[in-house]
Amino acid sequence: ELVESMGLPDAVENNALEAFEILGEAEAAVHGTGLDQTAFHEVGTEDAIADVVGFMLLLDDLRQHGVERVVTTPLFTGGGTVTFSHGTYPVPSPAVVEIAERADWSLRGGPLETELLTPTGAAILAAVAEGVDELPPMKLADSGYGAGKEQFPQHPNVVRAMVGEGAGGLTREGISVLETNVDDVTPEVLGSLQETL
């Protein structure tokens, strides 16, 4: 209701609601409840709503400037443990694991002993991003960085977005192969078949 009351463009509202639905379904699955009975650990906070809606607004702006596809390389989750209302759990948190199982991208542990991928971040990416094994070949047009609050001695705490055009390379595509043996076919039939094919 809060998102729907903001007067957002349709695409932004739909993407934001999809992210919240993904997060809600993950929390419901983890708790073994229905979506209506699920208590949101992060979604209820104002900063999570700002994160989701803000991301979707920025993505909508990029799409108005020609961005057609969003991809993510495998996501580092971090390590160690995370503590929330139900106790202390290993990273990635149960909701992140549930979202990753349903999403079209993969996870990696490390490289730090802290939570690097929150359920809110995972839900945002699950709503809009296609997973790729590595950065696709592209001619870069622009890039941007966002810094987090945490300070890590050996690693910058930033997220990076890059915008560009595809620069060749292979894309995933289904290929069908039809084979047959024509050893005992007469030359007349084979000639007609060749013309038809």
C-alpha positions as CSV (number, residue, x, y, z in Angstrom):
1,E,0.0,0.0,0.0
2,L,2.8,2.4,0.8
3,V,4.5,1.8,-2.6
4,E,1.2,2.1,-4.4
5,S,0.5,5.4,-2.7
6,M,3.8,7.0,-3.9
7,G,2.5,7.9,-7.4
8,L,5.5,6.1,-9.0
9,P,5.7,5.3,-12.8
10,D,4.0,2.0,-13.5
11,A,7.3,0.2,-14.4
12,V,8.9,1.4,-11.1
13,E,5.9,0.4,-9.0
14,N,5.7,-3.0,-10.7
15,N,9.4,-3.8,-10.2
16,A,9.4,-2.6,-6.6
17,L,6.3,-4.7,-5.8
18,E,7.9,-7.7,-7.5
19,A,11.0,-7.3,-5.3
20,F,8.9,-7.1,-2.1
21,E,6.9,-10.2,-3.3
22,I,10.1,-12.1,-3.9
23,L,11.3,-11.2,-0.4
24,G,8.0,-12.0,1.2
25,E,7.8,-15.4,-0.5
26,A,11.3,-16.2,0.7
27,E,10.5,-15.2,4.3
28,A,7.3,-17.2,4.1
29,A,9.2,-20.3,2.9
30,V,11.8,-19.9,5.5
31,H,9.2,-19.6,8.3
32,G,6.9,-22.2,6.9
33,T,4.0,-19.7,6.8
34,G,1.8,-18.1,4.2
35,L,2.7,-14.8,2.7
36,D,0.0,-13.0,4.7
37,Q,1.3,-14.3,8.0
38,T,4.9,-13.5,7.3
39,A,6.8,-11.0,9.5
40,F,9.2,-9.0,7.4
41,H,12.6,-8.6,9.0
42,E,13.8,-5.9,6.6
43,V,10.9,-4.9,4.4
44,G,9.1,-3.1,7.2
45,T,12.0,-0.7,7.7
46,E,11.9,2.7,5.9
47,D,15.5,2.3,4.6
48,A,14.6,-1.0,2.9
49,I,11.7,0.6,1.2
50,A,13.9,3.5,0.1
51,D,16.5,1.0,-1.1
52,V,14.1,-0.9,-3.3
53,V,12.1,2.1,-4.6
54,G,15.3,4.1,-5.1
55,F,17.0,1.3,-7.1
56,M,13.9,0.8,-9.3
57,L,13.7,4.6,-10.0
58,L,17.4,4.6,-11.0
59,L,16.8,1.5,-13.2
60,D,13.8,3.2,-14.8
61,D,16.0,6.2,-15.6
62,L,18.6,3.9,-17.2
63,R,16.0,2.1,-19.2
64,Q,14.7,5.5,-20.6
65,H,18.3,6.0,-21.8
66,G,18.3,2.7,-23.7
67,V,19.3,0.1,-21.2
68,E,17.5,-3.1,-22.2
69,R,19.1,-5.8,-20.1
70,V,20.4,-6.1,-16.5
71,V,22.9,-8.9,-15.7
72,T,24.8,-9.8,-12.6
73,T,28.0,-11.8,-12.2
74,P,28.0,-14.4,-9.3
75,L,27.3,-12.6,-6.1
76,F,29.7,-12.7,-3.1
77,T,27.6,-13.3,0.1
78,G,30.4,-12.9,2.6
79,G,30.9,-15.4,5.5
80,G,30.6,-15.8,9.2
81,T,27.3,-15.3,10.9
82,V,24.4,-12.8,11.0
83,T,22.2,-12.2,14.0
84,F,18.5,-11.1,13.7
85,S,15.3,-11.7,15.6
86,H,15.4,-15.5,15.3
87,G,18.9,-15.9,16.4
88,T,22.3,-16.3,14.8
89,Y,22.6,-17.9,11.4
90,P,25.5,-18.6,9.0
91,V,25.9,-16.3,6.1
92,P,24.2,-16.3,3.7
93,S,21.0,-15.8,5.7
94,P,18.1,-18.3,5.1
95,A,16.1,-15.7,3.1
96,V,19.1,-15.0,0.8
97,V,19.5,-18.8,0.2
98,E,15.8,-19.1,-0.6
99,I,15.9,-16.2,-3.0
100,A,19.0,-17.6,-4.7
101,E,17.3,-20.9,-5.2
102,R,14.6,-19.2,-7.2
103,A,16.7,-16.7,-9.0
104,D,18.6,-16.8,-12.3
105,W,22.0,-16.1,-10.8
106,S,24.5,-17.8,-8.5
107,L,26.3,-17.2,-5.2
108,R,29.8,-17.3,-4.0
109,G,31.1,-17.3,-0.4
110,G,33.5,-14.8,1.0
111,P,35.8,-13.0,0.6
112,L,35.0,-11.4,4.0
113,E,33.6,-12.8,7.3
114,T,30.6,-10.5,7.2
115,E,27.2,-10.3,5.4
116,L,27.7,-8.8,2.0
117,L,24.4,-9.7,0.4
118,T,21.2,-8.9,2.4
119,P,17.8,-10.3,1.7
120,T,16.7,-6.9,0.4
121,G,19.6,-6.7,-2.0
122,A,19.0,-10.3,-3.2
123,A,15.3,-9.6,-3.8
124,I,16.1,-6.5,-5.9
125,L,18.5,-8.4,-8.1
126,A,16.1,-11.4,-8.4
127,A,13.4,-9.0,-9.6
128,V,15.4,-7.4,-12.4
129,A,18.7,-9.2,-13.1
130,E,19.8,-12.2,-15.2
131,G,22.7,-14.2,-13.9
132,V,25.8,-14.5,-16.0
133,D,29.0,-16.5,-15.2
134,E,31.3,-13.6,-16.2
135,L,31.1,-10.1,-17.4
136,P,29.8,-10.1,-21.0
137,P,31.9,-8.5,-23.7
138,M,30.7,-4.9,-24.1
139,K,31.8,-1.5,-25.2
140,L,31.5,0.6,-22.0
141,A,29.6,3.8,-22.2
142,D,29.5,4.7,-18.5
143,S,30.0,3.3,-15.0
144,G,29.1,4.3,-11.4
145,Y,30.0,3.3,-7.9
146,G,28.1,3.4,-4.6
147,A,29.8,3.1,-1.3
148,G,28.5,1.4,1.8
149,K,28.9,2.5,5.4
150,E,31.1,-0.4,6.6
151,Q,34.9,-0.1,6.3
152,F,37.0,-3.1,5.3
153,P,40.8,-3.0,5.6
154,Q,41.6,-4.9,2.4
155,H,38.4,-4.5,0.3
156,P,36.5,-1.5,-0.9
157,N,32.8,-1.6,0.2
158,V,31.4,-0.5,-3.1
159,V,28.9,-1.7,-5.6
160,R,29.6,-1.0,-9.3
161,A,27.3,-0.6,-12.2
162,M,28.5,-0.6,-15.8
163,V,26.5,0.4,-18.9
164,G,27.5,-0.6,-22.3
165,E,26.7,-2.1,-25.6
166,G,27.2,-5.7,-26.5
167,A,30.5,-6.2,-28.3
168,G,30.0,-9.6,-29.9
169,G,30.6,-12.8,-28.1
170,L,28.3,-15.8,-27.8
171,T,24.9,-15.7,-26.3
172,R,23.0,-18.6,-24.8
173,E,20.9,-20.1,-27.5
174,G,19.1,-23.4,-27.9
175,I,20.3,-25.4,-31.0
176,S,18.4,-28.3,-32.5
177,V,20.3,-30.9,-34.7
178,L,18.4,-33.2,-37.0
179,E,20.4,-36.1,-38.5
180,T,19.5,-39.0,-40.7
181,N,21.1,-41.6,-42.8
182,V,20.4,-41.4,-46.6
183,D,22.6,-44.3,-47.7
184,D,19.8,-46.2,-49.5
185,V,18.0,-43.2,-51.1
186,T,17.9,-43.0,-54.9
187,P,19.6,-40.1,-56.7
188,E,16.3,-38.8,-57.9
189,V,14.8,-38.6,-54.4
190,L,18.0,-37.2,-53.0
191,G,18.2,-34.5,-55.7
192,S,14.5,-33.5,-55.0
193,L,15.2,-33.4,-51.2
194,Q,18.3,-31.3,-51.7
195,E,16.3,-28.8,-53.7
196,T,13.5,-28.7,-51.1
197,L,16.0,-28.2,-48.2
